[in-house]
XYZ file of N, CA, C and O in Angstrom:
480
model
N 0.757 -1.208 0.041
C 0.018 -0.125 0.053
C 0.842 1.250 -0.061
O 1.828 1.364 0.789
N 0.499 2.224 -0.896
C 1.141 3.534 -0.866
C 0.220 4.607 -0.860
O -0.905 4.512 -1.487
N 0.505 5.684 -0.146
C -0.460 6.764 0.068
C 0.267 8.137 -0.136
O 1.485 8.254 0.159
N -0.481 8.879 -0.913
C 0.078 10.245 -1.226
C -0.876 11.317 -0.998
O -2.123 11.311 -1.388
N -0.637 12.224 -0.003
C -1.548 13.376 0.499
C -1.287 14.585 -0.356
O -0.136 14.731 -0.843
N -2.362 15.152 -0.633
C -2.313 16.464 -1.298
C -3.320 17.477 -0.959
O -4.257 16.990 -0.175
N -3.345 18.745 -1.388
C -4.344 19.668 -1.063
C -4.122 20.720 0.048
O -4.779 21.564 0.126
N -2.890 20.572 0.734
C -2.550 21.619 1.601
C -2.294 22.948 1.016
O -2.221 23.133 -0.219
N -2.194 23.949 1.885
C -2.007 25.337 1.388
C -2.080 26.265 2.571
O -2.191 25.914 3.663
N -2.058 27.587 1.947
C -2.172 28.736 2.980
C -3.452 29.334 2.948
O -3.896 29.786 1.913
N -4.233 29.241 4.173
C -5.400 29.775 4.216
C -5.754 30.774 5.392
O -4.855 30.827 6.225
N -6.856 31.420 5.478
C -7.040 32.322 6.628
C -7.981 31.609 7.582
O -8.818 30.669 7.059
N -7.938 32.035 8.738
C -8.815 31.577 9.883
C -10.262 31.545 9.337
O -10.646 32.584 8.844
N -10.993 30.521 9.412
C -12.450 30.554 9.104
C -12.649 29.866 7.670
O -13.745 29.629 7.322
N -11.538 29.765 6.933
C -11.641 29.120 5.564
C -11.823 27.790 5.698
O -11.630 27.072 6.665
N -12.025 27.059 4.425
C -12.011 25.588 4.292
C -11.056 25.096 3.321
O -10.570 26.015 2.532
N -10.755 23.996 3.616
C -9.682 23.295 2.748
C -10.121 21.753 2.636
O -10.626 21.213 3.680
N -9.788 21.171 1.559
C -10.100 19.752 1.424
C -8.680 18.954 0.989
O -8.203 19.373 0.042
N -8.374 18.177 1.930
C -7.242 17.272 1.704
C -7.584 15.805 0.939
O -8.740 15.462 1.210
N -6.689 15.371 0.097
C -6.919 14.283 -0.523
C -5.839 13.266 -0.253
O -4.695 13.625 -0.031
N -6.185 12.000 -0.351
C -5.151 11.020 -0.166
C -5.435 9.903 -1.254
O -6.474 9.222 -1.175
N -4.380 9.829 -2.105
C -4.453 8.812 -3.243
C -3.777 7.557 -2.806
O -2.578 7.549 -2.402
N -4.480 6.537 -2.988
C -3.848 5.187 -2.563
C -3.608 4.277 -3.671
O -4.364 4.322 -4.825
N -2.640 3.326 -3.385
C -2.463 2.236 -4.325
C -2.330 1.021 -3.563
O -1.803 0.996 -2.410
N -2.715 -0.151 -4.159
C -2.725 -1.399 -3.380
C -4.082 -1.558 -2.718
O -5.211 -0.958 -2.985
N -4.159 -2.535 -1.830
C -5.297 -2.972 -1.218
C -5.853 -1.984 -0.076
O -5.877 -2.538 1.146
N -6.135 -0.736 -0.281
C -6.332 0.158 0.719
C -7.811 -0.175 1.427
O -8.116 0.108 2.400
N -8.576 -0.964 0.564
C -10.017 -1.196 1.066
C -10.085 -1.951 2.229
O -11.070 -2.043 2.945
N -9.030 -2.897 2.586
C -9.220 -3.591 3.699
C -8.573 -2.983 4.924
O -8.763 -3.575 6.117
N -8.118 -1.808 4.851
C -7.738 -0.962 5.964
C -8.761 0.176 6.229
O -9.378 0.744 5.416
N -8.639 0.644 7.548
C -9.109 1.889 8.044
C -8.210 2.927 7.474
O -6.905 2.713 7.194
N -8.809 4.021 7.023
C -8.009 5.249 6.609
C -8.040 6.380 7.612
O -9.244 6.698 8.001
N -6.891 6.953 7.833
C -6.911 7.875 8.881
C -6.090 9.189 8.462
O -5.218 9.024 7.509
N -6.145 10.124 9.170
C -5.450 11.420 9.043
C -4.894 11.806 10.407
O -5.532 11.710 11.363
N -3.562 12.135 10.417
C -2.857 12.488 11.585
C -2.189 13.714 11.197
O -2.167 14.261 9.925
N -1.865 14.617 12.210
C -1.125 15.910 11.955
C 0.080 16.054 12.836
O -0.055 15.479 14.012
N 1.049 16.847 12.411
C 2.021 17.213 13.297
C 2.484 18.649 13.142
O 2.882 19.078 11.973
N 2.286 19.345 14.195
C 2.609 20.739 14.301
C 4.173 20.889 14.622
O 4.728 19.999 15.225
N 4.878 22.013 14.250
C 6.109 22.225 14.663
C 6.422 21.973 16.069
O 5.690 22.652 16.962
N 7.379 21.217 16.468
C 7.775 20.907 17.806
C 6.839 20.105 18.619
O 6.983 19.970 19.774
N 5.970 19.479 18.075
C 4.886 18.692 18.487
C 4.939 17.298 18.008
O 5.362 17.065 16.883
N 4.389 16.279 18.690
C 4.349 15.004 18.382
C 3.086 14.813 17.402
O 2.208 15.666 17.236
N 3.257 13.782 16.529
C 2.150 13.530 15.609
C 0.785 13.105 16.279
O 0.866 12.234 17.269
N -0.177 13.734 15.949
C -1.546 13.500 16.713
C -2.523 13.034 15.731
O -2.582 13.400 14.601
N -3.441 12.210 16.356
C -4.603 11.712 15.533
C -5.530 12.860 15.224
O -5.931 13.740 16.040
N -6.148 12.763 14.119
C -7.215 13.720 13.458
C -8.681 13.007 13.386
O -9.541 13.423 14.024
N -8.458 12.026 12.477
C -9.739 11.370 12.059
C -9.504 10.102 11.392
O -8.422 9.798 10.998
N -10.460 9.090 11.573
C -10.284 7.822 10.873
C -11.640 7.299 10.429
O -12.790 7.698 11.002
N -11.724 6.511 9.325
C -12.907 5.958 8.898
C -12.641 4.539 8.761
O -11.562 4.049 8.198
N -13.508 3.719 9.044
C -13.360 2.225 9.235
C -13.155 1.655 7.700
O -13.521 2.386 6.816
N -12.783 0.445 7.695
C -12.590 -0.257 6.287
C -13.724 -0.279 5.582
O -13.764 -0.153 4.300
N -14.806 -0.496 6.185
C -16.181 -0.572 5.496
C -16.932 0.735 5.216
O -17.939 0.759 4.762
N -16.167 1.884 5.801
C -16.803 3.252 5.601
C -18.063 3.382 6.647
O -18.594 4.362 6.613
N -18.233 2.567 7.536
C -19.586 2.582 8.292
C -19.342 3.439 9.488
O -20.307 3.790 10.093
N -18.132 3.740 9.906
C -17.944 4.485 11.190
C -16.752 5.394 10.934
O -15.790 5.200 10.366
N -16.933 6.703 11.676
C -15.826 7.657 11.670
C -15.692 8.031 13.081
O -16.636 8.137 13.916
N -14.496 8.493 13.311
C -14.122 9.016 14.615
C -13.203 10.265 14.455
O -12.401 10.364 13.494
N -13.385 11.045 15.390
C -12.561 12.277 15.344
C -11.841 12.840 16.551
O -12.328 12.411 17.563
N -10.787 13.465 16.527
C -10.204 14.017 17.842
C -11.350 15.134 18.231
O -12.038 15.689 17.413
N -11.221 15.504 19.701
C -12.231 16.454 20.016
C -11.853 17.810 19.505
O -12.840 18.673 19.300
N -10.528 17.994 18.998
C -10.309 19.398 18.658
C -10.813 19.697 17.266
O -10.802 20.840 16.758
N -11.169 18.695 16.405
C -11.578 18.887 15.106
C -13.131 18.415 14.896
O -13.738 18.727 13.977
N -13.615 17.751 16.038
C -15.071 17.294 15.832
C -16.062 18.403 15.593
O -16.011 19.475 16.126
N -16.876 18.168 14.563
C -17.896 19.159 14.131
C -17.385 20.113 13.030
O -18.137 20.807 12.438
N -16.035 20.158 12.811
C -15.393 21.003 11.752
C -14.878 20.232 10.708
O -14.928 20.626 9.549
N -14.275 18.986 10.863
C -13.695 18.222 9.842
C -14.462 16.857 9.548
O -15.160 16.545 10.414
N -14.537 16.523 8.330
C -15.244 15.275 7.940
C -14.184 14.428 7.027
O -13.720 14.970 6.048
N -14.198 13.138 7.522
C -13.524 12.281 6.606
C -14.312 11.332 5.871
O -15.463 11.085 6.233
N -13.897 11.042 4.653
C -14.558 10.215 3.752
C -13.583 9.343 2.905
O -12.481 9.721 2.897
N -14.212 8.328 2.301
C -13.418 7.604 1.448
C -14.225 7.194 0.213
O -15.409 7.089 0.121
N -13.398 7.020 -0.977
C -13.967 6.669 -2.232
C -13.328 5.258 -2.689
O -12.087 5.292 -3.151
N -14.056 4.250 -2.562
C -13.520 2.845 -2.964
C -13.136 2.922 -4.412
O -12.020 2.288 -4.601
N -13.934 3.197 -5.471
C -13.500 3.092 -6.766
C -12.306 3.850 -7.083
O -11.504 3.500 -7.938
N -12.159 5.062 -6.497
C -10.864 5.802 -6.622
C -9.743 5.438 -5.740
O -8.628 5.987 -5.863
N -9.952 4.387 -4.814
C -8.998 4.067 -3.945
C -8.362 5.328 -3.148
O -7.110 5.464 -3.134
N -9.204 6.065 -2.590
C -8.768 7.242 -2.059
C -9.540 7.810 -0.678
O -10.559 6.961 -0.459
N -9.132 8.774 -0.039
C -9.797 9.240 1.114
C -9.568 10.784 1.132
O -8.823 11.228 0.280
N -10.433 11.444 1.725
C -10.501 12.822 1.760
C -10.575 13.281 3.322
O -11.208 12.694 4.061
N -10.294 14.571 3.496
C -10.524 15.262 4.639
C -11.037 16.600 4.415
O -10.179 17.553 3.978
N -12.308 16.880 4.638
C -12.836 18.134 4.442
C -12.632 18.947 5.818
O -13.279 18.560 6.805
N -11.986 20.031 5.809
C -11.822 20.964 6.885
C -12.514 22.178 6.738
O -12.022 23.044 5.935
N -13.382 22.461 7.718
C -14.025 23.655 7.673
C -13.758 24.509 8.900
O -13.192 23.959 9.900
N -14.113 25.815 8.936
C -13.860 26.672 10.003
C -12.498 26.562 10.484
O -12.233 26.279 11.841
N -11.352 26.575 9.825
C -10.066 26.391 10.150
C -9.607 27.489 11.169
O -9.905 28.531 10.928
N -8.732 26.926 12.080
C -8.147 27.800 12.998
C -6.553 27.900 12.919
O -6.011 26.817 12.553
N -5.962 28.813 13.451
C -4.412 28.730 13.464
C -3.956 27.634 14.106
O -2.786 27.062 13.672
N -4.367 27.148 15.133
C -3.995 25.884 15.703
C -4.173 24.633 14.920
O -3.621 23.598 15.413
N -4.806 24.697 13.718
C -4.894 23.582 12.907
C -3.611 23.419 11.910
O -3.437 22.606 11.246
N -2.696 24.504 12.132
C -1.581 24.381 11.407
C -0.668 23.364 11.691
O -0.207 23.057 12.748
N -0.295 22.523 10.482
C 0.606 21.355 10.758
C 0.715 20.679 9.416
O 0.035 21.087 8.305
N 1.552 19.767 9.412
C 1.637 18.794 8.347
C 0.696 17.723 8.496
O 0.646 17.042 9.519
N -0.184 17.500 7.553
C -1.251 16.448 7.627
C -0.746 15.145 6.791
O -0.363 15.258 5.789
N -0.849 14.103 7.488
C -0.390 12.773 6.958
C -1.690 11.867 6.725
O -2.524 11.721 7.722
N -1.875 11.155 5.665
C -2.883 10.195 5.410
C -2.185 8.827 5.834
O -0.890 8.652 5.744
N -2.949 7.959 6.408
C -2.371 6.647 6.880
C -3.475 5.466 6.732
O -4.723 5.852 6.562
N -2.950 4.342 6.760
C -3.902 3.291 6.725
C -3.458 2.120 7.727
O -2.321 1.995 8.138
N -4.449 1.617 8.562
C -4.158 0.722 9.525
C -5.444 -0.252 9.735
O -6.511 -0.057 9.250
N -5.111 -1.231 10.529
C -6.209 -2.167 10.903
C -7.129 -1.856 12.038
O -6.585 -1.019 12.906
N -8.241 -2.162 12.142
C -9.111 -1.813 13.103
C -9.542 -0.453 13.059
O -9.975 -0.034 12.148
N -9.372 0.362 14.209
C -9.812 1.592 14.246
C -8.589 2.489 14.782
O -8.631 2.639 16.005
N -7.593 2.702 14.024
C -6.359 3.180 14.562
C -6.406 4.698 14.911
O -6.695 5.472 14.061
N -6.277 4.892 16.175
C -6.257 6.268 16.670
C -4.945 6.740 17.400
O -4.932 7.574 18.202
N -3.903 5.849 17.123
C -2.739 6.120 17.670
C -1.609 5.814 16.613
O -1.975 4.848 15.721
N -0.554 6.516 16.635
C 0.443 6.405 15.482
C 0.958 4.973 15.456
O 1.425 4.501 14.458
N 0.957 4.382 16.639
C 1.728 3.061 16.794
C 0.910 1.993 16.130
O 1.205 0.912 15.845
N -0.343 2.248 15.728
C -1.306 1.426 15.184
C -1.517 1.518 13.755
O -2.246 0.765 13.164
N -0.650 2.401 13.120
C -0.560 2.558 11.692
C 0.237 1.583 11.048
O 1.381 1.403 11.533
N -0.203 1.003 9.881
C 0.520 0.133 9.166
C 1.262 0.711 7.888
O 2.463 0.581 7.628
N 0.595 1.742 7.389
C 1.201 2.581 6.303
C 0.919 3.981 6.425
O -0.145 4.490 6.715
N 2.047 4.693 6.306
C 2.039 6.156 6.275
C 2.096 6.735 4.875
O 3.027 6.256 3.990
N 1.381 7.670 4.617
C 1.586 8.522 3.382
C 2.388 9.675 3.454
O 2.944 10.017 4.568
N 2.704 10.392 2.359
C 3.341 11.573 2.410
C 2.576 12.605 3.135
O 1.217 12.338 3.404
N 3.101 13.861 3.554
C 2.498 14.860 4.171
C 2.125 15.912 3.361
O 2.826 16.134 2.312
N 1.112 16.815 3.801
C 0.941 17.971 2.971
C 0.596 19.041 4.031
O -0.046 18.864 5.103
N 1.238 20.286 3.785
C 1.276 21.248 4.831
C 0.165 22.296 4.785
O -0.202 22.571 3.647
N -0.618 22.358 5.879
C -1.678 23.306 6.007
C -1.330 24.441 6.836
O -0.820 24.183 8.092
N -1.331 25.699 6.337
C -0.924 26.788 7.241
C -2.273 27.714 7.226
O -2.849 28.103 6.246
N -2.645 27.954 8.579
C -3.826 28.882 8.794
C -3.368 30.095 9.411
O -2.873 30.156 10.581
N -3.640 31.097 8.829
C -3.234 32.551 9.395
C -4.285 33.127 10.054
O -5.508 32.920 9.671
N -3.936 33.895 10.960
C -5.084 34.503 11.876
C -5.504 35.788 11.302
O -4.936 36.524 10.450
């Protein structure tokens, strides 16, 4: 499995941004997740969608603002981010793992990162 994230950029507080994760290989058997890492901080969980797409989970910091989704025919996942805040600034990574991975140690495959910068 290989994953590549895209869609990051520089936006203002309150704006929206949509991140995409293009996958190759058997991503359908894995849960797809997004993590982020801000400068000087550890990588943290953002959102996850189960392998069958039936359940989604979010960190408290993004709940109600971010939406994770996946597209099986396109072998991809997305993260719609609304009402962005400066504290959302980070490199965002897509990832794949078994079960419902909400910790970096539970991830089987990491994708590339994409930088999101939110100005105040």
